[in-house]
Short mmCIF file of C-alpha atoms in Angstrom, two decimals:
data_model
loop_
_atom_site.label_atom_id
_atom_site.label_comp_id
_atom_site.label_asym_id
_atom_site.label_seq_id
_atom_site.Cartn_x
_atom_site.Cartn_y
_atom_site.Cartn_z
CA UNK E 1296 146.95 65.70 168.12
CA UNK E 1297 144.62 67.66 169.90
CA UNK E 1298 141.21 66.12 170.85
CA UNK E 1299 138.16 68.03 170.15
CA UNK E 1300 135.19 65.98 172.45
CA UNK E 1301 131.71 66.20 171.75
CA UNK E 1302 129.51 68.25 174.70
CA UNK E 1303 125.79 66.79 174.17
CA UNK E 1304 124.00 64.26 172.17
CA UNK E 1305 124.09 60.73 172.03
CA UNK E 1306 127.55 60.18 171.44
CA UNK E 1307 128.66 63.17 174.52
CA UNK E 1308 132.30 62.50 175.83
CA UNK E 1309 133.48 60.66 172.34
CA UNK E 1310 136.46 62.50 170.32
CA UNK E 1311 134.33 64.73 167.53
CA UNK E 1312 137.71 65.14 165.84
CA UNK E 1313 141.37 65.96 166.33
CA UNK E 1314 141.69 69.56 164.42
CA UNK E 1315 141.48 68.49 160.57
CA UNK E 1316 138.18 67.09 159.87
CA UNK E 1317 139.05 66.83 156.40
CA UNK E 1318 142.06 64.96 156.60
CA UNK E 1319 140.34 62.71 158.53
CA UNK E 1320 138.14 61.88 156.60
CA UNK E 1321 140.20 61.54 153.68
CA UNK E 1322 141.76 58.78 155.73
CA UNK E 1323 139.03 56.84 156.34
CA UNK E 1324 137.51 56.96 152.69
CA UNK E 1325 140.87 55.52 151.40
CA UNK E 1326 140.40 52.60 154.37
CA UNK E 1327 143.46 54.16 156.32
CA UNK E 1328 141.82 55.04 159.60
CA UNK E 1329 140.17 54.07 163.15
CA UNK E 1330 137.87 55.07 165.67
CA UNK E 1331 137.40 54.57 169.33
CA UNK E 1332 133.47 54.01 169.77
CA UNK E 1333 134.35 53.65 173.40
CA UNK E 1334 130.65 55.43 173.88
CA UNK E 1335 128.85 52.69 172.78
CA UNK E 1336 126.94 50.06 175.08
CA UNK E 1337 128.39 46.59 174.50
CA UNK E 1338 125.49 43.85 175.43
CA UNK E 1339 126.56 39.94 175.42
CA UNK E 1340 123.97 36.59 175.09
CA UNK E 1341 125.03 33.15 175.90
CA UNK E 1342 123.76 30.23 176.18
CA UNK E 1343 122.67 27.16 173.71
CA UNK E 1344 119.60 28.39 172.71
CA UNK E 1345 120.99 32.18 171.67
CA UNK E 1346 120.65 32.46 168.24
CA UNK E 1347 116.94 31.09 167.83
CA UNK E 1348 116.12 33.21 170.01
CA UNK E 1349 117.64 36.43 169.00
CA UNK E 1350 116.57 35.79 165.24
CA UNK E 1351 112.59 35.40 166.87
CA UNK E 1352 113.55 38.85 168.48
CA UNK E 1353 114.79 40.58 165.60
CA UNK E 1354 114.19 41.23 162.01
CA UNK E 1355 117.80 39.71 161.04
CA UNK E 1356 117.33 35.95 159.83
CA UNK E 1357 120.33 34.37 162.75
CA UNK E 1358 119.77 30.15 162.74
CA UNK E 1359 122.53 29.65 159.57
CA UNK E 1360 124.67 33.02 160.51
CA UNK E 1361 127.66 32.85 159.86
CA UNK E 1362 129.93 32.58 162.97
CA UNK E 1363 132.46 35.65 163.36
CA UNK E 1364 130.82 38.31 160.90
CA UNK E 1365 129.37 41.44 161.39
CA UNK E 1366 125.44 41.78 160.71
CA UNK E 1367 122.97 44.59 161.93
CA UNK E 1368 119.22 44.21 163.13
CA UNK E 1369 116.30 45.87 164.43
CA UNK E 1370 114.19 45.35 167.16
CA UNK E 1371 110.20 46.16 166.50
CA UNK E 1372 107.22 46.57 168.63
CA UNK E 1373 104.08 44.95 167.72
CA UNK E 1374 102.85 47.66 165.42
CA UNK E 1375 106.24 47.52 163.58
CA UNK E 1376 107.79 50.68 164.78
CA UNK E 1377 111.94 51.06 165.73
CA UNK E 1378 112.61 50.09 169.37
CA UNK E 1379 116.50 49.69 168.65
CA UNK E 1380 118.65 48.59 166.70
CA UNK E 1381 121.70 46.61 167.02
CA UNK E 1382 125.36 45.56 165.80
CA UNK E 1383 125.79 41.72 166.29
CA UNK E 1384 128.97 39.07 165.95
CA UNK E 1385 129.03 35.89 167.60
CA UNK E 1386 132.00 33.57 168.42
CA UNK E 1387 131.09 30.04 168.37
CA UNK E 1388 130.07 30.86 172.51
CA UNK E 1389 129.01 34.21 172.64
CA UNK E 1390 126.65 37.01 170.56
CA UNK E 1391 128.32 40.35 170.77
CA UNK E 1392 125.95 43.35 170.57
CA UNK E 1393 126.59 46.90 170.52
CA UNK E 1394 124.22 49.93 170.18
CA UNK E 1395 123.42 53.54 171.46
CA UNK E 1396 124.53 54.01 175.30
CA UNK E 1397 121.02 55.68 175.72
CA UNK E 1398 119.44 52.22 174.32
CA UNK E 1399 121.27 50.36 176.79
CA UNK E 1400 119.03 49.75 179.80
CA UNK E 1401 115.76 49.64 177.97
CA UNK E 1402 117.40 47.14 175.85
CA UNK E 1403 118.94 44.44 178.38
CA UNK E 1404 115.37 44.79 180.45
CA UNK E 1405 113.82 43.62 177.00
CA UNK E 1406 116.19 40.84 176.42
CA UNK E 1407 116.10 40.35 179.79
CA UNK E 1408 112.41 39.96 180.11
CA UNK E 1409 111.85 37.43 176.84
CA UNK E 1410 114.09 35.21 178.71
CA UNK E 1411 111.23 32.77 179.89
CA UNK E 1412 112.89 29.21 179.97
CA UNK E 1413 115.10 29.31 177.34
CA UNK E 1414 118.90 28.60 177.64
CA UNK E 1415 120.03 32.21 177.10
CA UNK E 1416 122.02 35.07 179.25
CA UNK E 1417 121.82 38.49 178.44
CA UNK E 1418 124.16 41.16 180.15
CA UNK E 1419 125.72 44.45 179.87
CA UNK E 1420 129.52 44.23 179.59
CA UNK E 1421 129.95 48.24 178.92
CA UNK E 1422 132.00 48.73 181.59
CA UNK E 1423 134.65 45.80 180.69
CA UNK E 1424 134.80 45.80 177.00
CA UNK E 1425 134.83 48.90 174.03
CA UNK E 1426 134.13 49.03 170.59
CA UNK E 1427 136.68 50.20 167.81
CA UNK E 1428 136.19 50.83 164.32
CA UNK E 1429 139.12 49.10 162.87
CA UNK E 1430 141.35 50.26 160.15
CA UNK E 1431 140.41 49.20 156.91
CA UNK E 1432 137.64 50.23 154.12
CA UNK E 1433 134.26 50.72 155.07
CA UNK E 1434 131.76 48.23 154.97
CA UNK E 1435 127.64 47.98 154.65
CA UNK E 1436 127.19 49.13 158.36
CA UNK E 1437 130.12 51.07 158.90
CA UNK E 1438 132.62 48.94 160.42
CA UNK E 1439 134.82 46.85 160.06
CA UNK E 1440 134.48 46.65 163.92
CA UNK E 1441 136.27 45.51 166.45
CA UNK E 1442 135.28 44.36 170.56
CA UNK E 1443 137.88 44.44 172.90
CA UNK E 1444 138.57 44.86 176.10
CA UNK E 1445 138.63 48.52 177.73
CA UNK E 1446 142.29 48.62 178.61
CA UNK E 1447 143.20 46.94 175.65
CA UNK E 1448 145.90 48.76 173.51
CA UNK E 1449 144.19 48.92 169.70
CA UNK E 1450 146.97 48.74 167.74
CA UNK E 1451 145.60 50.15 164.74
CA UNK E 1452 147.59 51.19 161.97
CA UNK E 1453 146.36 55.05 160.43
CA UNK E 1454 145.09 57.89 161.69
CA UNK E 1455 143.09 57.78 164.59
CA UNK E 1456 139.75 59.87 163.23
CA UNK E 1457 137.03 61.03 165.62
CA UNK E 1458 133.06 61.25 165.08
CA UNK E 1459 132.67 63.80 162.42
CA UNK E 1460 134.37 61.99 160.05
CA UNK E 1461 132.71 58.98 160.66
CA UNK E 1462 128.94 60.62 160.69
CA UNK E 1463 130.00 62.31 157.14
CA UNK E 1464 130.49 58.94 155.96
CA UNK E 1465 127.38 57.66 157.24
CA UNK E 1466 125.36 60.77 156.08
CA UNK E 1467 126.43 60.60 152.22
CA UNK E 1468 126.16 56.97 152.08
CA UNK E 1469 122.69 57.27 153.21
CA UNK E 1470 123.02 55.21 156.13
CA UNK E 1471 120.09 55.88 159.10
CA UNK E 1472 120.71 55.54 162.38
CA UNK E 1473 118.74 54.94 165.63
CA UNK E 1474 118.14 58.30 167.98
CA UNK E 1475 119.07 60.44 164.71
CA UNK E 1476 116.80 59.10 161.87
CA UNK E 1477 114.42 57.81 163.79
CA UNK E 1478 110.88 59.02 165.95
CA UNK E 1479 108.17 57.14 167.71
CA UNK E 1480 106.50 56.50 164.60
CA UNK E 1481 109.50 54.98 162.22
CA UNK E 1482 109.03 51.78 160.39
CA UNK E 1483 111.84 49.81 158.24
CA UNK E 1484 110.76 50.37 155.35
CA UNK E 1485 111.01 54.29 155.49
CA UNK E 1486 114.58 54.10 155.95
CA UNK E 1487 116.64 51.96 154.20
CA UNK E 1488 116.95 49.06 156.34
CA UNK E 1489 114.83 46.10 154.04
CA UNK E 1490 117.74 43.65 153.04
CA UNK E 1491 120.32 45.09 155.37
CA UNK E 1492 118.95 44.66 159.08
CA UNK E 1493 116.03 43.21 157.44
CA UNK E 1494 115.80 39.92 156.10
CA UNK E 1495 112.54 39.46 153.95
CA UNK E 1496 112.54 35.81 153.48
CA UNK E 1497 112.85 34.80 157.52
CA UNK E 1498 110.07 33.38 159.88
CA UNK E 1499 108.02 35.55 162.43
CA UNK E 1500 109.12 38.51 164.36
CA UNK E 1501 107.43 41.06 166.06
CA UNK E 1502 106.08 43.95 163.89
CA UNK E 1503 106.31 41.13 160.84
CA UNK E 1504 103.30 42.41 159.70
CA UNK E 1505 103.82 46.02 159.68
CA UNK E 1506 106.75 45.32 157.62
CA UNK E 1507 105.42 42.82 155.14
CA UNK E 1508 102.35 44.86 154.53
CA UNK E 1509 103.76 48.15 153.38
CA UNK E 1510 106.79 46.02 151.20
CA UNK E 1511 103.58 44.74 149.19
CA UNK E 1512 101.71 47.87 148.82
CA UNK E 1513 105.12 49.35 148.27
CA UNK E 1514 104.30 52.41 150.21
CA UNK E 1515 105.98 53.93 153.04
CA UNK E 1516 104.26 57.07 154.29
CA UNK E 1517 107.56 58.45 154.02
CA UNK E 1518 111.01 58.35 152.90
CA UNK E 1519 115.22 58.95 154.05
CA UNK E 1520 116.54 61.32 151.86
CA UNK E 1521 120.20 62.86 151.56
CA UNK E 1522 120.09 66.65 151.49
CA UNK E 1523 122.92 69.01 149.65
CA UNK E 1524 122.79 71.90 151.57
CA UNK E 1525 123.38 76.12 150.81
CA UNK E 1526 126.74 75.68 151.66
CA UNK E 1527 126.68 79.80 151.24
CA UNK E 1528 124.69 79.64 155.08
CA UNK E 1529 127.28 79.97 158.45
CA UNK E 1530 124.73 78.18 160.77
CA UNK E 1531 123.73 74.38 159.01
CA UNK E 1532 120.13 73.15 160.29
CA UNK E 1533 119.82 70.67 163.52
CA UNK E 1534 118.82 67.92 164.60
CA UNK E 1535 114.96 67.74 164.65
CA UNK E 1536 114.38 70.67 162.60
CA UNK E 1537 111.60 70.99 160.17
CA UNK E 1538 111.72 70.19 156.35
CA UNK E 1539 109.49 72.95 154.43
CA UNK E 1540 108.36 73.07 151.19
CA UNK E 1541 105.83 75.50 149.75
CA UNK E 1542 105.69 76.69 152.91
CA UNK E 1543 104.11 73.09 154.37
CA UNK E 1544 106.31 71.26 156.51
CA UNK E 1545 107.16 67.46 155.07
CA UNK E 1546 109.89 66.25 157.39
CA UNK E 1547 112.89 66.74 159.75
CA UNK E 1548 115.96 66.59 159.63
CA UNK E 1549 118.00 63.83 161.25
CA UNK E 1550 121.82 63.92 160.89
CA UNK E 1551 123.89 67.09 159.35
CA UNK E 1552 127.30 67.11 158.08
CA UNK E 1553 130.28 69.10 157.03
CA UNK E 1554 131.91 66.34 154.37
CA UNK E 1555 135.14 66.79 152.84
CA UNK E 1556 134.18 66.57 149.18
CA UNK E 1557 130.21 66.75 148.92
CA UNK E 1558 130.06 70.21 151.25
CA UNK E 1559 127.11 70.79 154.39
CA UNK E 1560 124.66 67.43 153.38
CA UNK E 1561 122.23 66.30 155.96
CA UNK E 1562 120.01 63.16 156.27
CA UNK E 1563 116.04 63.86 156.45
CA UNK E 1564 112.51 61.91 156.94
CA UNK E 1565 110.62 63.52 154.44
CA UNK E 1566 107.16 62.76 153.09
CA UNK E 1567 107.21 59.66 150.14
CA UNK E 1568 105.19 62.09 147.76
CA UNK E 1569 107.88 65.01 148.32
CA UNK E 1570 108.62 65.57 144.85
CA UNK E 1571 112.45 64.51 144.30
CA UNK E 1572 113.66 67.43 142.44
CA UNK E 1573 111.52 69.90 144.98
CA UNK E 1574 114.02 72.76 146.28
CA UNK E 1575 113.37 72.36 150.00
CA UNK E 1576 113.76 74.44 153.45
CA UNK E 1577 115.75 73.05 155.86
CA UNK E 1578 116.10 74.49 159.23
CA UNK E 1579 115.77 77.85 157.37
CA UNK E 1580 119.00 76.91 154.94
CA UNK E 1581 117.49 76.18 151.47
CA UNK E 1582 118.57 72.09 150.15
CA UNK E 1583 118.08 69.85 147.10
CA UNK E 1584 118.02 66.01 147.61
#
């Protein structure tokens, strides 16, 4: 196999795919296929007091969790908006996070500053220890995972798949994720995330409000679509560019996609009253959601 690595974005140096995309991702819709996500920032927290305090940090209820499963959360400012969010398994010892690389040092100077006197350790461990997406079928975020150390022979059984299978998956299961979907303005409720990295039913966290307030009035000033795309067009649209229709722009685009069965699709931030059966402009290439 012949790697194919990827030259610029947030995942730069990780395999994009080994020379048949397709196949690939054939693979790893029948639950036959892993992933090195070696380009991922790997976080731990320790200490007795961990999981009180990482469920008053984040918008994932974490006192009764269960101890070696996979959840997700966000992180929120005070006005509710998407700071980071975050892949989290704990031990019995030890919460294991992962998240963007380009997250990773304005994430452990968070943690690191809510500290205050509780019993709790947050560190980077990126350079000892690598995430893999394991071999198996998918699951609600996109694992099953896997943290191991960086030397550490996988052993995976399958075909060993590379990013653009992986980001097809995500893109026509509707799945947003931080850096792509997201701007300085992007609240939970816009994109999916209520019931997944958000539980509605747990005590205070910052940006509570935000989130509880727009749930009520049940509505988000805007909304994550999935986009079919002219799949007549050579050049797709990119990241960041603008959603049109009737000549106003609504949205942007936020992940785009080449998947095996479903053709060029693309996930987009569009405007909540965007009519759903409106024939939109993306990036110049016309789409349908």
């Amino acid at each position: 196999m012949t790697a194919v690595f990827l030259e610029d974005g947030p995942d730069t140096g990780a395999i994009w795919h080994f020379g048949e995309p397709n196949k690939e991702q054939r693979a790893l819709a029948e639950g036959n296929a892993w992933s090195d996500l070696s380009y991922k920032a790997v976080l731990t927290v320790t200490g007795e007091d961990r999981l009180k305090w990482l469920n008053d940090l984040t918008t994932q209820e974490l006192v009764n969790w269960s101890t070696n499963s996979w959840t997700s959360a966000l992180i929120l400012n005070s006005q509710g908006h998407i700071n980071h969010q975050i892949f989290l398994i704990d031990d019995g010892t030890t919460t294991w996070i992962f998240t963007e690389k380009e997250k990773e040092a304005e994430l452990l100077a968070f943690l690191q500053k809510m500290v205050f006197m509780l019993r709790v350790e947050p560190k980077s461990v990126t350079d000892e220890y690598k995430v893999i997406r394991v071999t198996g079928k998918s699951d609600a975020f996109g694992g099953p995972y896997e943290i191991m150390k960086r030397d550490a022979d996988p052993k995976q059984e399958g075909m060993q798949i590379g990013t653009w299978a992986l980001e097809a998956e995500r893109v026509a299961h509707v799945r947003a994720r931080l850096l792509f979907e997201t701007d300085h303005k992007s609240i939970p409720n816009e994109l999916g995330f209520l019931n997944t990295s958000v539980h509605m039913r747990k005590g205070c966290y910052p940006g509570q409000e935000t989130v509880a307030k727009v749930f009520n009035l049940g509505q988000p000033p805007r909304r994550l679509a999935m986009l079919h795309l002219d799949g007549t067009e050579i050049d797709l649209p990119k990241h960041g560019d603008p959603v049109m229709f009737d000549e106003k722009e609504v949205g942007y685009i936020g992940t785009v996609a080449r998947h095996y069965e479903l053709g060029p699709i693309a996930l987009a931030v569009i405007k909540r009253n965007t009519p759903t059966d409106a024939v939109l402009t993306a990036g110049g290439v016309l789409a349908s959601q």
